Coordinates of C-alpha atoms and ligand atoms in Angstrom, one line a residue:
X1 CA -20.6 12.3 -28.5
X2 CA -21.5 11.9 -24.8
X3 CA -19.1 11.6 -22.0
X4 CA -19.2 7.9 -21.7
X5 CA -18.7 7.2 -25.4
X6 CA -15.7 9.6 -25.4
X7 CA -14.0 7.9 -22.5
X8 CA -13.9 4.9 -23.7
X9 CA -12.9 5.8 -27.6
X10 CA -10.0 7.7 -25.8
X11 CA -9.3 4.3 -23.8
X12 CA -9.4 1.8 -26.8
X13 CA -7.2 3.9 -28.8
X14 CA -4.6 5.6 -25.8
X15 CA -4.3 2.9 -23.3
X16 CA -1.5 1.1 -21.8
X17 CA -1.1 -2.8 -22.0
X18 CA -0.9 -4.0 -18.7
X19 CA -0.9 -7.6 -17.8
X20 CA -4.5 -7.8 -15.6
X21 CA -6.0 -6.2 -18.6
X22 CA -5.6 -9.3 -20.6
X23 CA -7.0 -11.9 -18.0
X24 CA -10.8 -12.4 -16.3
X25 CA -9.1 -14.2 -14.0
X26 CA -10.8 -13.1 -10.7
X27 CA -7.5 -13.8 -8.8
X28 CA -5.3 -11.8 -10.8
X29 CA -7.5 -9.1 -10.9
X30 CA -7.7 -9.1 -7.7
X31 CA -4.0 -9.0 -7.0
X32 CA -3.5 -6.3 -9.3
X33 CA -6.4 -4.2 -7.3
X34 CA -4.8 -4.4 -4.3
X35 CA -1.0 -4.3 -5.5
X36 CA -2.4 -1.1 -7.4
X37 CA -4.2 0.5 -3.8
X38 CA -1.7 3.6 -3.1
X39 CA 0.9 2.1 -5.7
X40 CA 1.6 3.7 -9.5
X41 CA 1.4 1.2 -12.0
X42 CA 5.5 1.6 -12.6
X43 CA 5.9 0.5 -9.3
X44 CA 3.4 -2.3 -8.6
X45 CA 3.8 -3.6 -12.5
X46 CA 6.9 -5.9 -11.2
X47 CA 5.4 -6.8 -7.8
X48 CA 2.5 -8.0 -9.7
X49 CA 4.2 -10.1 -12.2
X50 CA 6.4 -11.8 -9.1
X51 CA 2.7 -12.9 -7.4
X52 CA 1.2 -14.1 -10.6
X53 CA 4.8 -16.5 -11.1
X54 CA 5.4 -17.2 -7.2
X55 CA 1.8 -18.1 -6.5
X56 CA -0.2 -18.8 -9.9
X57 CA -3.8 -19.7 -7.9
X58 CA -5.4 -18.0 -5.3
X59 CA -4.1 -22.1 -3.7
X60 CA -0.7 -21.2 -3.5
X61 CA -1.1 -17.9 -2.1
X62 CA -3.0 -19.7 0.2
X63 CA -0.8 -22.5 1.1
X64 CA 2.6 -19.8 1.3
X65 CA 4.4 -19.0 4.2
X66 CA 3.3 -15.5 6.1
X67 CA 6.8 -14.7 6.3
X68 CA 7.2 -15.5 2.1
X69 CA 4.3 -13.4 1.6
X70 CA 5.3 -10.3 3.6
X71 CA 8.8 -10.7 2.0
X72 CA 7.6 -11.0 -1.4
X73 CA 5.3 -7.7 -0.3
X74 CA 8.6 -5.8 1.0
X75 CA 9.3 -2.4 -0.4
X76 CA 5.5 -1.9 -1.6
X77 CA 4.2 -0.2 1.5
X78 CA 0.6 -0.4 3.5
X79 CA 1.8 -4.0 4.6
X80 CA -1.9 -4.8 5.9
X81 CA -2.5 -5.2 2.3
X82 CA -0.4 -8.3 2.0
X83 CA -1.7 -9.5 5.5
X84 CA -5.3 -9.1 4.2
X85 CA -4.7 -10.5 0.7
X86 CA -3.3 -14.3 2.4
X87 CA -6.2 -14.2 5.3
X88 CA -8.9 -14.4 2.3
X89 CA -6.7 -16.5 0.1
X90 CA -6.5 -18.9 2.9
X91 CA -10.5 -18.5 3.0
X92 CA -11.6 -18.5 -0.5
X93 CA -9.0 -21.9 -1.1
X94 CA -10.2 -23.6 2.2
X95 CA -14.0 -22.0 2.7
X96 CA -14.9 -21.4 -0.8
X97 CA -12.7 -24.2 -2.3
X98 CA -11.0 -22.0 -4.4
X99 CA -13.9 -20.4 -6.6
X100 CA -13.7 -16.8 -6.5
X101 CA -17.2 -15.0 -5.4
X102 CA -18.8 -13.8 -8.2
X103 CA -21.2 -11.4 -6.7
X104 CA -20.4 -7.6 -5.5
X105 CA -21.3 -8.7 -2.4
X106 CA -20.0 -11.5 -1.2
X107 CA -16.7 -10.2 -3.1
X108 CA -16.5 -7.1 -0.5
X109 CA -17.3 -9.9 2.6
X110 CA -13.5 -10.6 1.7
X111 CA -11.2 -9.0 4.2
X112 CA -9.3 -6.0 2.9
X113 CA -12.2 -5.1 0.2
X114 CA -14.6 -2.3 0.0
X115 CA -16.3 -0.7 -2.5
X116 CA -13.9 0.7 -4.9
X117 CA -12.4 -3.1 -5.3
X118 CA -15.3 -5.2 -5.2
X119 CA -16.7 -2.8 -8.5
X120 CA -12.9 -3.6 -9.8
X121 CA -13.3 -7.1 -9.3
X122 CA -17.3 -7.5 -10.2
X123 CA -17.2 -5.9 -13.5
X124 CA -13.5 -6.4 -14.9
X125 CA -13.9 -10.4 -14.0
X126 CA -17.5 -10.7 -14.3
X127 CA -18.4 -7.8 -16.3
X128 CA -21.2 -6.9 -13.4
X129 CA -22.0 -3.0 -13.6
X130 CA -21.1 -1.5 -10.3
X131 CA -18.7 1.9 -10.6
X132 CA -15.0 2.2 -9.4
X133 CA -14.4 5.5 -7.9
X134 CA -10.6 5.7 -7.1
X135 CA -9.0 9.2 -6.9
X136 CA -8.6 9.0 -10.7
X137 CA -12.3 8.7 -10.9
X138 CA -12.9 11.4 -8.0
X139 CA -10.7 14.1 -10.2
X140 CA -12.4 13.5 -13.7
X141 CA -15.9 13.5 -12.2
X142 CA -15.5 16.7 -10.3
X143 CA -13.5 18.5 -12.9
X144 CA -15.8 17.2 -16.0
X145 CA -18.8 18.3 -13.6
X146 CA -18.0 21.0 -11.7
X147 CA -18.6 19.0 -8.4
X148 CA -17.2 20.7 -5.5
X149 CA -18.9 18.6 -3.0
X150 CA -15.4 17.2 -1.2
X151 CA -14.5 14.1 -1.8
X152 CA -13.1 13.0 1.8
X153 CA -16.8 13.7 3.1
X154 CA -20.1 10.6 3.3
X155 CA -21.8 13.0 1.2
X156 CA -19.5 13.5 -1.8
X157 CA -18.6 10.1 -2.0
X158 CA -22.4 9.1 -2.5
X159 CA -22.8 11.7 -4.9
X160 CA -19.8 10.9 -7.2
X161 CA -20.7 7.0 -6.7
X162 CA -24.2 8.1 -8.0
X163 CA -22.6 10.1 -10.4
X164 CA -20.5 7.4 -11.6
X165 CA -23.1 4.9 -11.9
X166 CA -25.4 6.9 -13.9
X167 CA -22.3 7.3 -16.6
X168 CA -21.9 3.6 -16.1
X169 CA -22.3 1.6 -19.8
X170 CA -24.1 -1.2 -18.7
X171 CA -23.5 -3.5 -21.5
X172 CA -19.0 -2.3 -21.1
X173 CA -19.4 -1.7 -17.0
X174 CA -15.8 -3.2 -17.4
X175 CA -14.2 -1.4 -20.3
X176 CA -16.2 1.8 -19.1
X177 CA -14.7 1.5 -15.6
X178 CA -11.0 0.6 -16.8
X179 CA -11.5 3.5 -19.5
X180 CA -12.1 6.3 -16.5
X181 CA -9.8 5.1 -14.0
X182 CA -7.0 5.3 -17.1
X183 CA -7.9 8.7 -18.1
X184 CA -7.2 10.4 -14.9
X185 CA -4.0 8.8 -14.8
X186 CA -3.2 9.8 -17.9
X187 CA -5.1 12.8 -19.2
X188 CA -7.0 14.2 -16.6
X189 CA -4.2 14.0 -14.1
X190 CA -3.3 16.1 -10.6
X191 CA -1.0 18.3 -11.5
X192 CA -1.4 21.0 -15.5
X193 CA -3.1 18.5 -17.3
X194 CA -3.3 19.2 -21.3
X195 CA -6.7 20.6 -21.4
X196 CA -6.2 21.9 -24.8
X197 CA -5.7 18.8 -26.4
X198 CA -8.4 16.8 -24.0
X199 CA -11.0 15.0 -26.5
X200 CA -13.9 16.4 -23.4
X201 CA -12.9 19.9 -23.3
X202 CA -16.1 21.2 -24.9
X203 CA -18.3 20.3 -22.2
X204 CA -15.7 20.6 -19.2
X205 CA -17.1 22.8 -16.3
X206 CA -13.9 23.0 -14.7
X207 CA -11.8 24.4 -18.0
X208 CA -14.8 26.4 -18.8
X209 CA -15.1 28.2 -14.7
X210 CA -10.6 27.9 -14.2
X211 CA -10.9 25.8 -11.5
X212 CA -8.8 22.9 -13.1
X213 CA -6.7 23.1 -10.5
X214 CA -9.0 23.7 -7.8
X215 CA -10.7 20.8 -8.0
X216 CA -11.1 18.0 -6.6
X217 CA -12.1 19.8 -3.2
X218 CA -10.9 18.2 -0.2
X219 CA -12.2 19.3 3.5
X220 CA -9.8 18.4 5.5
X221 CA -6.1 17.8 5.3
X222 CA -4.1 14.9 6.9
X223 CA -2.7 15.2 10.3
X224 CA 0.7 14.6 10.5
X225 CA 2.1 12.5 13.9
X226 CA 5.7 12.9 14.6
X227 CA 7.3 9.8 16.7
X228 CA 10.6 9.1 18.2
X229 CA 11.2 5.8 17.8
X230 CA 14.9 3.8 19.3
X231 CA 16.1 1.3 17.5
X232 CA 18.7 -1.1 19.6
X233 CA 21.2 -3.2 18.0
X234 CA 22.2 -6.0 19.5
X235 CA 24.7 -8.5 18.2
X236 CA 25.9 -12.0 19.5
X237 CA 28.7 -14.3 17.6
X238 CA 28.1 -12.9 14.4
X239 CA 24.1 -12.8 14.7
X240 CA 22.1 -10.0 14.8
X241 CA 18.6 -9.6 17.6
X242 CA 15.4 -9.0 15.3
X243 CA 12.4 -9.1 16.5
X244 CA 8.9 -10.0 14.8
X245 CA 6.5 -7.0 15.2
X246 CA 3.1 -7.7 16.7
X247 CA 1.5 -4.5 17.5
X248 CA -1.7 -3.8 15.3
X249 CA 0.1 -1.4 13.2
X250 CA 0.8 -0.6 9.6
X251 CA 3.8 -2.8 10.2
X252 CA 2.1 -6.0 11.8
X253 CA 4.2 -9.2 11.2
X254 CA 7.2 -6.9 9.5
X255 CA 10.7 -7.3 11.3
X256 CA 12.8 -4.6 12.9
X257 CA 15.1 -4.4 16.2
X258 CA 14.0 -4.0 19.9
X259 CA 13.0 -0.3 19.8
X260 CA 12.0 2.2 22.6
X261 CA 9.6 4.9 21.4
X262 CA 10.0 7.9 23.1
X263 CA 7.9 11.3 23.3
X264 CA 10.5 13.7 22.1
X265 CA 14.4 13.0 20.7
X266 CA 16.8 10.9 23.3
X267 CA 20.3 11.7 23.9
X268 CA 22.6 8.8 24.6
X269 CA 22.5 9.4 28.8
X270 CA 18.9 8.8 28.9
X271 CA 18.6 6.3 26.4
X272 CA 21.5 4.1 28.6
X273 CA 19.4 4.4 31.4
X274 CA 16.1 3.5 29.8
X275 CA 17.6 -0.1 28.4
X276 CA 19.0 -0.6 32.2
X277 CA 22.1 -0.8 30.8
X278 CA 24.9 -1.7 33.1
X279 CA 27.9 1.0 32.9
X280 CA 30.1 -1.5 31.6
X281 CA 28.6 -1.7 28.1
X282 CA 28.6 0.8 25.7
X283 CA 26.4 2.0 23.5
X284 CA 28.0 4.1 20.5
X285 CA 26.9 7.0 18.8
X286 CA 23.5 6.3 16.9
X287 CA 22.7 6.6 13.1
X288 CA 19.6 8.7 12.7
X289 CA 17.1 9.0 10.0
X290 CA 14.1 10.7 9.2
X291 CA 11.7 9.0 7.8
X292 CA 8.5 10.4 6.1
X293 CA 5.2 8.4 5.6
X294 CA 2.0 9.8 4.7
X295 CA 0.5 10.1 7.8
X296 CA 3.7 10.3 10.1
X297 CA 7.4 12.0 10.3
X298 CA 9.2 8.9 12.3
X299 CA 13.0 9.9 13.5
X300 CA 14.7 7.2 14.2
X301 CA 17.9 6.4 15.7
X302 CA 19.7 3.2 15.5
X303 CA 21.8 2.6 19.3
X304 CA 24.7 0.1 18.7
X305 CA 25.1 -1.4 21.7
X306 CA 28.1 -4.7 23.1
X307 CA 24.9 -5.3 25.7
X308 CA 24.2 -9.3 25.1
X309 CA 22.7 -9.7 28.3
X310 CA 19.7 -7.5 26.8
X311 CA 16.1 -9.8 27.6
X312 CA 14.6 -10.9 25.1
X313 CA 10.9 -11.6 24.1
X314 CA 9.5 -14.9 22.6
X315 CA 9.5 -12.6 19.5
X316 CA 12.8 -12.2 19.4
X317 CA 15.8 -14.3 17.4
X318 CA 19.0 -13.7 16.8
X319 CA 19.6 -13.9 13.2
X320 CA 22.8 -15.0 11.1
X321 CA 23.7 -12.6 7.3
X322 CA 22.2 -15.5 5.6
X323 CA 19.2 -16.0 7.8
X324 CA 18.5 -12.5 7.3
X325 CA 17.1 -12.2 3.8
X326 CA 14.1 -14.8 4.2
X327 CA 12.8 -12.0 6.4
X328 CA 10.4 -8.7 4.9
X329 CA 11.3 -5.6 6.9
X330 CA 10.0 -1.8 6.4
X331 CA 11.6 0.7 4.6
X332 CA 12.9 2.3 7.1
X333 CA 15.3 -0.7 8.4
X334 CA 15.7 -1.0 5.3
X335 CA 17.3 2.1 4.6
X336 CA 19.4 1.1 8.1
X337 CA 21.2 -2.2 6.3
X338 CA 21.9 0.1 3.0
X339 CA 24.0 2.4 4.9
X340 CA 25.1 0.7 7.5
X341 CA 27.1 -2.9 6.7
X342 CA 26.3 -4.4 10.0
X343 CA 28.0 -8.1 9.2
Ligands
LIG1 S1 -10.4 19.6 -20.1 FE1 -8.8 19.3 -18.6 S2 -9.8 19.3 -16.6 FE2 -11.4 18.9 -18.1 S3 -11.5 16.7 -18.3 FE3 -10.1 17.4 -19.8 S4 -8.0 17.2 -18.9 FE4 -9.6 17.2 -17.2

């Protein structure tokens, strides 16, 4: 039995039932792509059911509150995802009047789709054969293969795009594409997969050569940047300053505090005297974390300070305990308010 034929009898008889498998709904499976971008199925599973039941049509996505979406995004990480997902809900309800593209490409003219999704969304919805290659996809391929062209380069990603459409069953693009994806999360996975009981062993390159865990090659490996990053808490009559976070960064439209990045770690003299804080307020001892994301080590500290003449921005509001919750922040100040009671 060829490879295609094998994946997919694996698939009909090992796979796991997950909601977006039972729908062609374009706008579920669209939520579910881009819950599912950088997420485990575990932890996007619940996320996913809360969209579907808070906004059932790709019009009341459209029609939500930012701030509703972001907060019904918080905890899930790679916030331009949510950002992106409302922009072209907003389009396809007002532009498109709420019918879902059904071409590859006018599906990846959406904002916040490439490739990958727009063959997720053309041939699960429409049942259109373009190829998914996702880093489940990547790892079979190479392994099954023997490719050791790296995956992070132009070049390997054309060759396992042509790989994957040549696999491709064009009459089950769908089914084919769903079948692969789930078998590198569940057979063929990163870390001692069970090649002796894998129904492709016989003809597996990497099993037969020991390079299982060699493979997939990567070229180059993530740089790490390390920030300093002040956090300052202000409080007046029982509220709290919070501020709405505009820069173009992976936390766009989140809330935090005011906060002072700095080039290297602070102590509390020259921290005092970078807010231009009058001698007569105090700041008090700050609560520090580090916090680790994939492309940065962030250590933060958190400076209490009685300072209520601070200045604030237009993107700045003092917040009550109750106001508080209607509002999606990041992990990290997250991780502040579960260790710190700060009402
Ligand atoms: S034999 Fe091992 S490495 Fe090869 S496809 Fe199966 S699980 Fe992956």
């Amino acid at each position: 039995m060829n490879f295609s034929k094998t994946i997919i009898r694996w698939y009909n008889k090992n796979k796991r039932d997950l909601p977006w498998r039972h729908t062609k709904d374009p706008y579920k499976i669209w939520l579910s792509e881009i819950i599912l971008q950088q997420t485990r199925v575990q932890q996007g599973l619940p996320y996913y059911e809360t969209f579907v039941k808070k906004f059932p049509t790709v019009h009341h996505l459209a029609k939500a509150n930012e701030d509703v979406v972001m907060k019904t995004w918080q905890g899930l990480g790679y916030y331009s995802r949510a950002r992106n997902l409302h922009y072209s809900a907003k389009f396809i309800s007002k532009n498109l009047k709420g019918k879902f593209p059904n071409n590859f490409e006018e599906i990846k003219k959406l904002k916040g789709i490439g490739d990958y999704t727009a063959g997720a969304i053309a041939s699960f919805a429409f049942n259109k054969p373009y190829p998914v290659v996702d880093g489940n996809v990547f790892r079979v391929l190479s392994r099954y293969f023997g490719i050791k062209t790296p995956i992070d380069s132009a070049k390997g990603k054309n060759e396992f795009v042509e790989k994957a459409t040549l696999l491709l069953d064009k009459k089950n693009p769908g089914t084919f594409n769903q079948a692969i994806m789930e078998f590198g999360a569940m057979k063929c996975v990163p870390q001692n997969p069970d090649c002796g009981k894998c129904p492709l062993k016989n003809g597996c390159e990497a099993l037969a050569n020991d390079t299982v865990s060699a493979l997939p090659f990567k070229s180059k490996k993530n740089k790490i940047r390390t920030r300093y990053f002040n956090y300052l808490i202000i409080r007046r009559i029982g509220k709290i300053l919070i501020r709405k976070r505009t820069e173009n960064d992976i936390w766009k439209n989140l809330h935090d505090f005011p906060m002072i990045e700095t080039k290297k770690n602070v102590s509390y003299s020259q921290i005092k005297k970078m807010m231009g804080i009058n001698p007569k307020y105090i700041i008090l001892n700050p609560k520090s974390f580090k916090h680790i994301l994939s492309h940065q080590i962030i250590f933060a500290k958190f400076w209490e300070t009685n300072n209520i003449n601070y200045k604030t921005t237009k993107n700045m509001v003092y917040l009550s305990k109750n106001q508080l919750h209607k509002f999606a922040f990041p992990r990290l100040i997250e991780r502040f308010f579960d260790e710190k009671t700060i009402f």
